[in-house]
Amino acid sequence: QSAAPPEQVEGSSKAEDLFLYTVKHVSLRKGQRMVLPVCETTIKYKDVYTLDIPFAPPPEMRQHFHGQQNQIDRLLAQPKFMHKIRLTNKSEFPLTTAPALIVRNDSVLAQSMMTYTAVGAATDLSITTAIDLKIKKKDKETARVPNAVTWQGDQYGKVDLDGSIALTNYSDKATDLEITRHVLGKVDSADHNGSAEMVNVIEDEGFSAEQLYPVWWNWYSWPHWWGHFNGIGRLTWKTSLAPKQSVDLGYKWHYFWR
């Protein structure tokens, strides 16, 4: 590192979609290195805990998994909350895409990836799995109606289901929770002020939080009628949970099959 005082960023400008910082009067001898502070700013953040519960593959698909089925069942049965910090960029500059080191009280909490965040926008940085938030998901069939509808001469049965997500906060502080549950079929309702909506499976690739589609999605030959009757439903909740408090989030959905 040069023995001279560190240079300062003298200006910044935006050139189309690029944001450039200008540093003048910097010179290095051969072999020298320099760490150059670009800018320092204070940004407000909040702790959020997110949970994404994916849908299971159709029964006809499971026979192709062989030894992987037990592993898939365990992953679906044990969803985890992810602790994140949500940054709202109120500074004068955008946040650019780069690795981010998260430190608190001189201790490293995590290394995450900062994505581009314009001035006024918000972004989430993942920290770790929230081990003090426990989840228990339960789905049950409530009704089955044979030959519920007829289409192009074929009859289809209707299956109604109820689901619940039991959450318990074992930590010593209140937590802000964001829960997303996807189902194969059509969503009917969600309690506790939850949102129930259908996903555009052609254009909306955000129905899986960790990847665009489940690994098995393109392995399965979906019947030609499946999209006519069914689809992918999304249920979402935003709620707060006090220390040692529990809540049961309920929802209903149905699907057609033959």
PDB file of N, CA and C in Angstrom, residues 161-244:
ATOM      1  N   LEU A 161     -58.692 -29.846  -0.737  1.00  0.00           N
ATOM      2  CA  LEU A 161     -57.686 -30.026   0.304  1.00  0.00           C
ATOM      3  C   LEU A 161     -57.658 -28.824   1.238  1.00  0.00           C
ATOM      4  N   ASP A 162     -57.311 -29.089   2.482  1.00  0.00           N
ATOM      5  CA  ASP A 162     -57.047 -28.067   3.498  1.00  0.00           C
ATOM      6  C   ASP A 162     -55.584 -28.153   3.903  1.00  0.00           C
ATOM      7  N   GLY A 163     -54.963 -27.015   4.108  1.00  0.00           N
ATOM      8  CA  GLY A 163     -53.579 -26.990   4.560  1.00  0.00           C
ATOM      9  C   GLY A 163     -53.416 -26.061   5.746  1.00  0.00           C
ATOM     10  N   SER A 164     -52.395 -26.317   6.538  1.00  0.00           N
ATOM     11  CA  SER A 164     -52.074 -25.436   7.663  1.00  0.00           C
ATOM     12  C   SER A 164     -50.569 -25.379   7.842  1.00  0.00           C
ATOM     13  N   ILE A 165     -50.095 -24.214   8.236  1.00  0.00           N
ATOM     14  CA  ILE A 165     -48.675 -24.008   8.535  1.00  0.00           C
ATOM     15  C   ILE A 165     -48.603 -23.485   9.962  1.00  0.00           C
ATOM     16  N   ALA A 166     -48.131 -24.329  10.869  1.00  0.00           N
ATOM     17  CA  ALA A 166     -48.016 -23.953  12.279  1.00  0.00           C
ATOM     18  C   ALA A 166     -46.631 -23.365  12.524  1.00  0.00           C
ATOM     19  N   LEU A 167     -46.581 -22.130  13.029  1.00  0.00           N
ATOM     20  CA  LEU A 167     -45.329 -21.426  13.267  1.00  0.00           C
ATOM     21  C   LEU A 167     -45.189 -21.109  14.752  1.00  0.00           C
ATOM     22  N   THR A 168     -43.989 -21.282  15.281  1.00  0.00           N
ATOM     23  CA  THR A 168     -43.699 -20.943  16.674  1.00  0.00           C
ATOM     24  C   THR A 168     -42.389 -20.185  16.740  1.00  0.00           C
ATOM     25  N   ASN A 169     -42.405 -19.061  17.458  1.00  0.00           N
ATOM     26  CA  ASN A 169     -41.217 -18.235  17.632  1.00  0.00           C
ATOM     27  C   ASN A 169     -40.606 -18.526  19.002  1.00  0.00           C
ATOM     28  N   TYR A 170     -39.508 -19.263  19.015  1.00  0.00           N
ATOM     29  CA  TYR A 170     -38.845 -19.623  20.266  1.00  0.00           C
ATOM     30  C   TYR A 170     -37.749 -18.627  20.651  1.00  0.00           C
ATOM     31  N   SER A 171     -37.571 -17.581  19.858  1.00  0.00           N
ATOM     32  CA  SER A 171     -36.539 -16.605  20.169  1.00  0.00           C
ATOM     33  C   SER A 171     -37.055 -15.621  21.219  1.00  0.00           C
ATOM     34  N   ASP A 172     -36.179 -14.722  21.652  1.00  0.00           N
ATOM     35  CA  ASP A 172     -36.544 -13.755  22.688  1.00  0.00           C
ATOM     36  C   ASP A 172     -36.903 -12.389  22.123  1.00  0.00           C
ATOM     37  N   LYS A 173     -37.180 -12.322  20.812  1.00  0.00           N
ATOM     38  CA  LYS A 173     -37.554 -11.054  20.206  1.00  0.00           C
ATOM     39  C   LYS A 173     -38.653 -11.276  19.171  1.00  0.00           C
ATOM     40  N   ALA A 174     -39.420 -10.232  18.925  1.00  0.00           N
ATOM     41  CA  ALA A 174     -40.472 -10.294  17.911  1.00  0.00           C
ATOM     42  C   ALA A 174     -39.849 -10.380  16.521  1.00  0.00           C
ATOM     43  N   THR A 175     -40.509 -11.087  15.635  1.00  0.00           N
ATOM     44  CA  THR A 175     -39.972 -11.291  14.293  1.00  0.00           C
ATOM     45  C   THR A 175     -41.018 -10.931  13.242  1.00  0.00           C
ATOM     46  N   ASP A 176     -40.554 -10.328  12.142  1.00  0.00           N
ATOM     47  CA  ASP A 176     -41.403 -10.054  10.986  1.00  0.00           C
ATOM     48  C   ASP A 176     -41.252 -11.211  10.006  1.00  0.00           C
ATOM     49  N   LEU A 177     -42.365 -11.854   9.683  1.00  0.00           N
ATOM     50  CA  LEU A 177     -42.345 -13.070   8.878  1.00  0.00           C
ATOM     51  C   LEU A 177     -42.999 -12.840   7.527  1.00  0.00           C
ATOM     52  N   GLU A 178     -42.415 -13.453   6.504  1.00  0.00           N
ATOM     53  CA  GLU A 178     -42.992 -13.450   5.162  1.00  0.00           C
ATOM     54  C   GLU A 178     -43.016 -14.891   4.676  1.00  0.00           C
ATOM     55  N   ILE A 179     -44.205 -15.437   4.491  1.00  0.00           N
ATOM     56  CA  ILE A 179     -44.375 -16.849   4.165  1.00  0.00           C
ATOM     57  C   ILE A 179     -44.984 -16.983   2.778  1.00  0.00           C
ATOM     58  N   THR A 180     -44.431 -17.875   1.979  1.00  0.00           N
ATOM     59  CA  THR A 180     -44.953 -18.166   0.646  1.00  0.00           C
ATOM     60  C   THR A 180     -45.150 -19.666   0.515  1.00  0.00           C
ATOM     61  N   ARG A 181     -46.337 -20.051   0.080  1.00  0.00           N
ATOM     62  CA  ARG A 181     -46.663 -21.471  -0.141  1.00  0.00           C
ATOM     63  C   ARG A 181     -47.204 -21.630  -1.550  1.00  0.00           C
ATOM     64  N   HIS A 182     -46.602 -22.540  -2.328  1.00  0.00           N
ATOM     65  CA  HIS A 182     -47.075 -22.834  -3.672  1.00  0.00           C
ATOM     66  C   HIS A 182     -47.755 -24.197  -3.681  1.00  0.00           C
ATOM     67  N   VAL A 183     -48.824 -24.323  -4.476  1.00  0.00           N
ATOM     68  CA  VAL A 183     -49.548 -25.585  -4.597  1.00  0.00           C
ATOM     69  C   VAL A 183     -49.860 -25.841  -6.062  1.00  0.00           C
ATOM     70  N   LEU A 184     -49.974 -27.114  -6.402  1.00  0.00           N
ATOM     71  CA  LEU A 184     -50.417 -27.501  -7.735  1.00  0.00           C
ATOM     72  C   LEU A 184     -51.937 -27.588  -7.726  1.00  0.00           C
ATOM     73  N   GLY A 185     -52.595 -26.786  -8.514  1.00  0.00           N
ATOM     74  CA  GLY A 185     -54.046 -26.754  -8.546  1.00  0.00           C
ATOM     75  C   GLY A 185     -54.540 -25.321  -8.551  1.00  0.00           C
ATOM     76  N   LYS A 186     -55.689 -25.095  -7.932  1.00  0.00           N
ATOM     77  CA  LYS A 186     -56.272 -23.757  -7.849  1.00  0.00           C
ATOM     78  C   LYS A 186     -56.505 -23.400  -6.386  1.00  0.00           C
ATOM     79  N   VAL A 187     -55.973 -22.260  -5.963  1.00  0.00           N
ATOM     80  CA  VAL A 187     -56.138 -21.840  -4.577  1.00  0.00           C
ATOM     81  C   VAL A 187     -57.527 -21.234  -4.388  1.00  0.00           C
ATOM     82  N   ASP A 188     -58.097 -21.486  -3.214  1.00  0.00           N
ATOM     83  CA  ASP A 188     -59.430 -20.972  -2.904  1.00  0.00           C
ATOM     84  C   ASP A 188     -59.395 -19.837  -1.889  1.00  0.00           C
ATOM     85  N   SER A 189     -58.642 -20.004  -0.797  1.00  0.00           N
ATOM     86  CA  SER A 189     -58.654 -18.987   0.248  1.00  0.00           C
ATOM     87  C   SER A 189     -57.451 -19.155   1.152  1.00  0.00           C
ATOM     88  N   ALA A 190     -57.136 -18.091   1.901  1.00  0.00           N
ATOM     89  CA  ALA A 190     -56.077 -18.093   2.907  1.00  0.00           C
ATOM     90  C   ALA A 190     -56.546 -17.240   4.071  1.00  0.00           C
ATOM     91  N   ASP A 191     -56.439 -17.756   5.298  1.00  0.00           N
ATOM     92  CA  ASP A 191     -56.863 -16.984   6.461  1.00  0.00           C
ATOM     93  C   ASP A 191     -55.738 -16.066   6.944  1.00  0.00           C
ATOM     94  N   HIS A 192     -55.956 -15.381   8.080  1.00  0.00           N
ATOM     95  CA  HIS A 192     -54.988 -14.450   8.660  1.00  0.00           C
ATOM     96  C   HIS A 192     -54.539 -13.391   7.648  1.00  0.00           C
ATOM     97  N   ASN A 193     -55.500 -12.894   6.874  1.00  0.00           N
ATOM     98  CA  ASN A 193     -55.215 -11.834   5.890  1.00  0.00           C
ATOM     99  C   ASN A 193     -54.187 -12.255   4.844  1.00  0.00           C
ATOM    100  N   GLY A 194     -54.130 -13.543   4.575  1.00  0.00           N
ATOM    101  CA  GLY A 194     -53.216 -14.015   3.538  1.00  0.00           C
ATOM    102  C   GLY A 194     -53.752 -13.728   2.146  1.00  0.00           C
ATOM    103  N   SER A 195     -52.866 -13.756   1.173  1.00  0.00           N
ATOM    104  CA  SER A 195     -53.217 -13.516  -0.220  1.00  0.00           C
ATOM    105  C   SER A 195     -53.210 -14.841  -0.976  1.00  0.00           C
ATOM    106  N   ALA A 196     -54.257 -15.095  -1.771  1.00  0.00           N
ATOM    107  CA  ALA A 196     -54.355 -16.306  -2.582  1.00  0.00           C
ATOM    108  C   ALA A 196     -54.489 -15.891  -4.043  1.00  0.00           C
ATOM    109  N   GLU A 197     -53.567 -16.338  -4.885  1.00  0.00           N
ATOM    110  CA  GLU A 197     -53.576 -15.947  -6.293  1.00  0.00           C
ATOM    111  C   GLU A 197     -53.013 -17.066  -7.142  1.00  0.00           C
ATOM    112  N   MET A 198     -53.334 -17.014  -8.426  1.00  0.00           N
ATOM    113  CA  MET A 198     -52.806 -17.978  -9.382  1.00  0.00           C
ATOM    114  C   MET A 198     -51.589 -17.395 -10.084  1.00  0.00           C
ATOM    115  N   VAL A 199     -50.639 -18.273 -10.401  1.00  0.00           N
ATOM    116  CA  VAL A 199     -49.384 -17.860 -11.020  1.00  0.00           C
ATOM    117  C   VAL A 199     -49.455 -18.105 -12.524  1.00  0.00           C
ATOM    118  N   ASN A 200     -48.919 -17.181 -13.288  1.00  0.00           N
ATOM    119  CA  ASN A 200     -48.769 -17.369 -14.725  1.00  0.00           C
ATOM    120  C   ASN A 200     -47.544 -18.248 -14.961  1.00  0.00           C
ATOM    121  N   VAL A 201     -47.776 -19.550 -15.216  1.00  0.00           N
ATOM    122  CA  VAL A 201     -46.659 -20.491 -15.311  1.00  0.00           C
ATOM    123  C   VAL A 201     -45.827 -20.286 -16.557  1.00  0.00           C
ATOM    124  N   ILE A 202     -46.340 -19.521 -17.522  1.00  0.00           N
ATOM    125  CA  ILE A 202     -45.577 -19.280 -18.750  1.00  0.00           C
ATOM    126  C   ILE A 202     -44.608 -18.124 -18.568  1.00  0.00           C
ATOM    127  N   GLU A 203     -45.054 -17.061 -17.922  1.00  0.00           N
ATOM    128  CA  GLU A 203     -44.236 -15.860 -17.827  1.00  0.00           C
ATOM    129  C   GLU A 203     -43.682 -15.598 -16.429  1.00  0.00           C
ATOM    130  N   ASP A 204     -44.379 -16.042 -15.397  1.00  0.00           N
ATOM    131  CA  ASP A 204     -43.935 -15.771 -14.033  1.00  0.00           C
ATOM    132  C   ASP A 204     -43.060 -16.919 -13.559  1.00  0.00           C
ATOM    133  N   GLU A 205     -41.743 -16.725 -13.630  1.00  0.00           N
ATOM    134  CA  GLU A 205     -40.814 -17.772 -13.230  1.00  0.00           C
ATOM    135  C   GLU A 205     -40.390 -17.621 -11.777  1.00  0.00           C
ATOM    136  N   GLY A 206     -41.113 -16.807 -11.025  1.00  0.00           N
ATOM    137  CA  GLY A 206     -40.745 -16.583  -9.639  1.00  0.00           C
ATOM    138  C   GLY A 206     -41.488 -17.456  -8.663  1.00  0.00           C
ATOM    139  N   PHE A 207     -42.142 -18.547  -9.151  1.00  0.00           N
ATOM    140  CA  PHE A 207     -42.894 -19.361  -8.220  1.00  0.00           C
ATOM    141  C   PHE A 207     -42.006 -20.283  -7.407  1.00  0.00           C
ATOM    142  N   SER A 208     -40.720 -20.306  -7.671  1.00  0.00           N
ATOM    143  CA  SER A 208     -39.778 -21.022  -6.819  1.00  0.00           C
ATOM    144  C   SER A 208     -38.713 -20.035  -6.391  1.00  0.00           C
ATOM    145  N   ALA A 209     -38.522 -19.897  -5.076  1.00  0.00           N
ATOM    146  CA  ALA A 209     -37.640 -18.839  -4.573  1.00  0.00           C
ATOM    147  C   ALA A 209     -36.180 -19.110  -4.887  1.00  0.00           C
ATOM    148  N   GLU A 210     -35.768 -20.351  -4.857  1.00  0.00           N
ATOM    149  CA  GLU A 210     -34.347 -20.667  -4.987  1.00  0.00           C
ATOM    150  C   GLU A 210     -33.933 -20.928  -6.427  1.00  0.00           C
ATOM    151  N   GLN A 211     -34.868 -21.318  -7.267  1.00  0.00           N
ATOM    152  CA  GLN A 211     -34.529 -21.585  -8.655  1.00  0.00           C
ATOM    153  C   GLN A 211     -35.766 -21.329  -9.498  1.00  0.00           C
ATOM    154  N   LEU A 212     -35.583 -21.182 -10.809  1.00  0.00           N
ATOM    155  CA  LEU A 212     -36.697 -20.811 -11.659  1.00  0.00           C
ATOM    156  C   LEU A 212     -37.763 -21.890 -11.686  1.00  0.00           C
ATOM    157  N   TYR A 213     -37.379 -23.134 -11.801  1.00  0.00           N
ATOM    158  CA  TYR A 213     -38.312 -24.247 -11.800  1.00  0.00           C
ATOM    159  C   TYR A 213     -37.753 -25.348 -10.902  1.00  0.00           C
ATOM    160  N   PRO A 214     -38.623 -26.205 -10.340  1.00  0.00           N
ATOM    161  CA  PRO A 214     -38.108 -27.378  -9.634  1.00  0.00           C
ATOM    162  C   PRO A 214     -37.289 -28.247 -10.578  1.00  0.00           C
ATOM    163  N   VAL A 215     -36.360 -28.999 -10.022  1.00  0.00           N
ATOM    164  CA  VAL A 215     -35.469 -29.816 -10.847  1.00  0.00           C
ATOM    165  C   VAL A 215     -36.251 -30.778 -11.724  1.00  0.00           C
ATOM    166  N   TRP A 216     -37.340 -31.328 -11.182  1.00  0.00           N
ATOM    167  CA  TRP A 216     -38.081 -32.364 -11.903  1.00  0.00           C
ATOM    168  C   TRP A 216     -39.092 -31.791 -12.894  1.00  0.00           C
ATOM    169  N   TRP A 217     -39.240 -30.462 -12.950  1.00  0.00           N
ATOM    170  CA  TRP A 217     -40.327 -29.853 -13.716  1.00  0.00           C
ATOM    171  C   TRP A 217     -40.348 -30.317 -15.167  1.00  0.00           C
ATOM    172  N   ASN A 218     -39.219 -30.324 -15.834  1.00  0.00           N
ATOM    173  CA  ASN A 218     -39.168 -30.696 -17.246  1.00  0.00           C
ATOM    174  C   ASN A 218     -39.014 -32.195 -17.456  1.00  0.00           C
ATOM    175  N   TRP A 219     -38.878 -32.956 -16.370  1.00  0.00           N
ATOM    176  CA  TRP A 219     -38.806 -34.406 -16.520  1.00  0.00           C
ATOM    177  C   TRP A 219     -40.183 -35.010 -16.742  1.00  0.00           C
ATOM    178  N   TYR A 220     -41.195 -34.337 -16.237  1.00  0.00           N
ATOM    179  CA  TYR A 220     -42.549 -34.901 -16.242  1.00  0.00           C
ATOM    180  C   TYR A 220     -43.301 -34.478 -17.493  1.00  0.00           C
ATOM    181  N   SER A 221     -43.925 -35.438 -18.152  1.00  0.00           N
ATOM    182  CA  SER A 221     -44.738 -35.133 -19.332  1.00  0.00           C
ATOM    183  C   SER A 221     -46.135 -34.747 -18.854  1.00  0.00           C
ATOM    184  N   TRP A 222     -46.345 -33.436 -18.728  1.00  0.00           N
ATOM    185  CA  TRP A 222     -47.623 -32.968 -18.217  1.00  0.00           C
ATOM    186  C   TRP A 222     -48.736 -33.323 -19.201  1.00  0.00           C
ATOM    187  N   PRO A 223     -49.860 -33.876 -18.704  1.00  0.00           N
ATOM    188  CA  PRO A 223     -50.982 -34.189 -19.603  1.00  0.00           C
ATOM    189  C   PRO A 223     -51.487 -32.928 -20.295  1.00  0.00           C
ATOM    190  N   HIS A 224     -52.021 -33.098 -21.498  1.00  0.00           N
ATOM    191  CA  HIS A 224     -52.453 -31.934 -22.269  1.00  0.00           C
ATOM    192  C   HIS A 224     -53.563 -31.171 -21.575  1.00  0.00           C
ATOM    193  N   TRP A 225     -54.352 -31.848 -20.734  1.00  0.00           N
ATOM    194  CA  TRP A 225     -55.492 -31.215 -20.074  1.00  0.00           C
ATOM    195  C   TRP A 225     -55.123 -30.535 -18.767  1.00  0.00           C
ATOM    196  N   TRP A 226     -53.906 -30.774 -18.280  1.00  0.00           N
ATOM    197  CA  TRP A 226     -53.555 -30.315 -16.927  1.00  0.00           C
ATOM    198  C   TRP A 226     -53.692 -28.794 -16.794  1.00  0.00           C
ATOM    199  N   GLY A 227     -53.146 -28.072 -17.744  1.00  0.00           N
ATOM    200  CA  GLY A 227     -53.190 -26.621 -17.663  1.00  0.00           C
ATOM    201  C   GLY A 227     -54.580 -26.042 -17.864  1.00  0.00           C
ATOM    202  N   HIS A 228     -55.477 -26.816 -18.508  1.00  0.00           N
ATOM    203  CA  HIS A 228     -56.841 -26.324 -18.712  1.00  0.00           C
ATOM    204  C   HIS A 228     -57.593 -26.240 -17.385  1.00  0.00           C
ATOM    205  N   PHE A 229     -57.377 -27.205 -16.499  1.00  0.00           N
ATOM    206  CA  PHE A 229     -58.097 -27.258 -15.236  1.00  0.00           C
ATOM    207  C   PHE A 229     -57.288 -26.720 -14.059  1.00  0.00           C
ATOM    208  N   ASN A 230     -56.021 -26.938 -14.094  1.00  0.00           N
ATOM    209  CA  ASN A 230     -55.186 -26.633 -12.943  1.00  0.00           C
ATOM    210  C   ASN A 230     -54.201 -25.507 -13.252  1.00  0.00           C
ATOM    211  N   GLY A 231     -53.248 -25.362 -12.406  1.00  0.00           N
ATOM    212  CA  GLY A 231     -52.199 -24.365 -12.551  1.00  0.00           C
ATOM    213  C   GLY A 231     -51.333 -24.406 -11.315  1.00  0.00           C
ATOM    214  N   ILE A 232     -50.698 -23.299 -11.010  1.00  0.00           N
ATOM    215  CA  ILE A 232     -49.891 -23.178  -9.798  1.00  0.00           C
ATOM    216  C   ILE A 232     -50.450 -22.024  -8.980  1.00  0.00           C
ATOM    217  N   GLY A 233     -50.830 -22.327  -7.749  1.00  0.00           N
ATOM    218  CA  GLY A 233     -51.367 -21.318  -6.854  1.00  0.00           C
ATOM    219  C   GLY A 233     -50.309 -20.830  -5.884  1.00  0.00           C
ATOM    220  N   ARG A 234     -50.419 -19.569  -5.504  1.00  0.00           N
ATOM    221  CA  ARG A 234     -49.468 -18.983  -4.568  1.00  0.00           C
ATOM    222  C   ARG A 234     -50.236 -18.348  -3.405  1.00  0.00           C
ATOM    223  N   LEU A 235     -49.849 -18.736  -2.196  1.00  0.00           N
ATOM    224  CA  LEU A 235     -50.420 -18.164  -0.982  1.00  0.00           C
ATOM    225  C   LEU A 235     -49.313 -17.449  -0.230  1.00  0.00           C
ATOM    226  N   THR A 236     -49.581 -16.217   0.202  1.00  0.00           N
ATOM    227  CA  THR A 236     -48.554 -15.436   0.887  1.00  0.00           C
ATOM    228  C   THR A 236     -49.141 -14.781   2.134  1.00  0.00           C
ATOM    229  N   TRP A 237     -48.305 -14.687   3.140  1.00  0.00           N
ATOM    230  CA  TRP A 237     -48.658 -14.007   4.387  1.00  0.00           C
ATOM    231  C   TRP A 237     -47.514 -13.104   4.810  1.00  0.00           C
ATOM    232  N   LYS A 238     -47.860 -11.976   5.405  1.00  0.00           N
ATOM    233  CA  LYS A 238     -46.897 -11.114   6.086  1.00  0.00           C
ATOM    234  C   LYS A 238     -47.445 -10.866   7.482  1.00  0.00           C
ATOM    235  N   THR A 239     -46.701 -11.284   8.486  1.00  0.00           N
ATOM    236  CA  THR A 239     -47.191 -11.178   9.849  1.00  0.00           C
ATOM    237  C   THR A 239     -46.019 -11.014  10.804  1.00  0.00           C
ATOM    238  N   SER A 240     -46.323 -10.653  12.028  1.00  0.00           N
ATOM    239  CA  SER A 240     -45.318 -10.548  13.089  1.00  0.00           C
ATOM    240  C   SER A 240     -45.652 -11.560  14.178  1.00  0.00           C
ATOM    241  N   LEU A 241     -44.613 -12.088  14.792  1.00  0.00           N
ATOM    242  CA  LEU A 241     -44.794 -13.104  15.827  1.00  0.00           C
ATOM    243  C   LEU A 241     -43.980 -12.707  17.044  1.00  0.00           C
ATOM    244  N   ALA A 242     -44.677 -12.528  18.166  1.00  0.00           N
ATOM    245  CA  ALA A 242     -44.014 -12.147  19.408  1.00  0.00           C
ATOM    246  C   ALA A 242     -43.225 -13.324  19.973  1.00  0.00           C
ATOM    247  N   PRO A 243     -42.288 -13.071  20.902  1.00  0.00           N
ATOM    248  CA  PRO A 243     -41.515 -14.171  21.511  1.00  0.00           C
ATOM    249  C   PRO A 243     -42.436 -15.202  22.155  1.00  0.00           C
ATOM    250  N   LYS A 244     -42.112 -16.488  21.917  1.00  0.00           N
ATOM    251  CA  LYS A 244     -42.830 -17.630  22.482  1.00  0.00           C
ATOM    252  C   LYS A 244     -44.268 -17.738  21.977  1.00  0.00           C
TER     253      LYS A 244
END
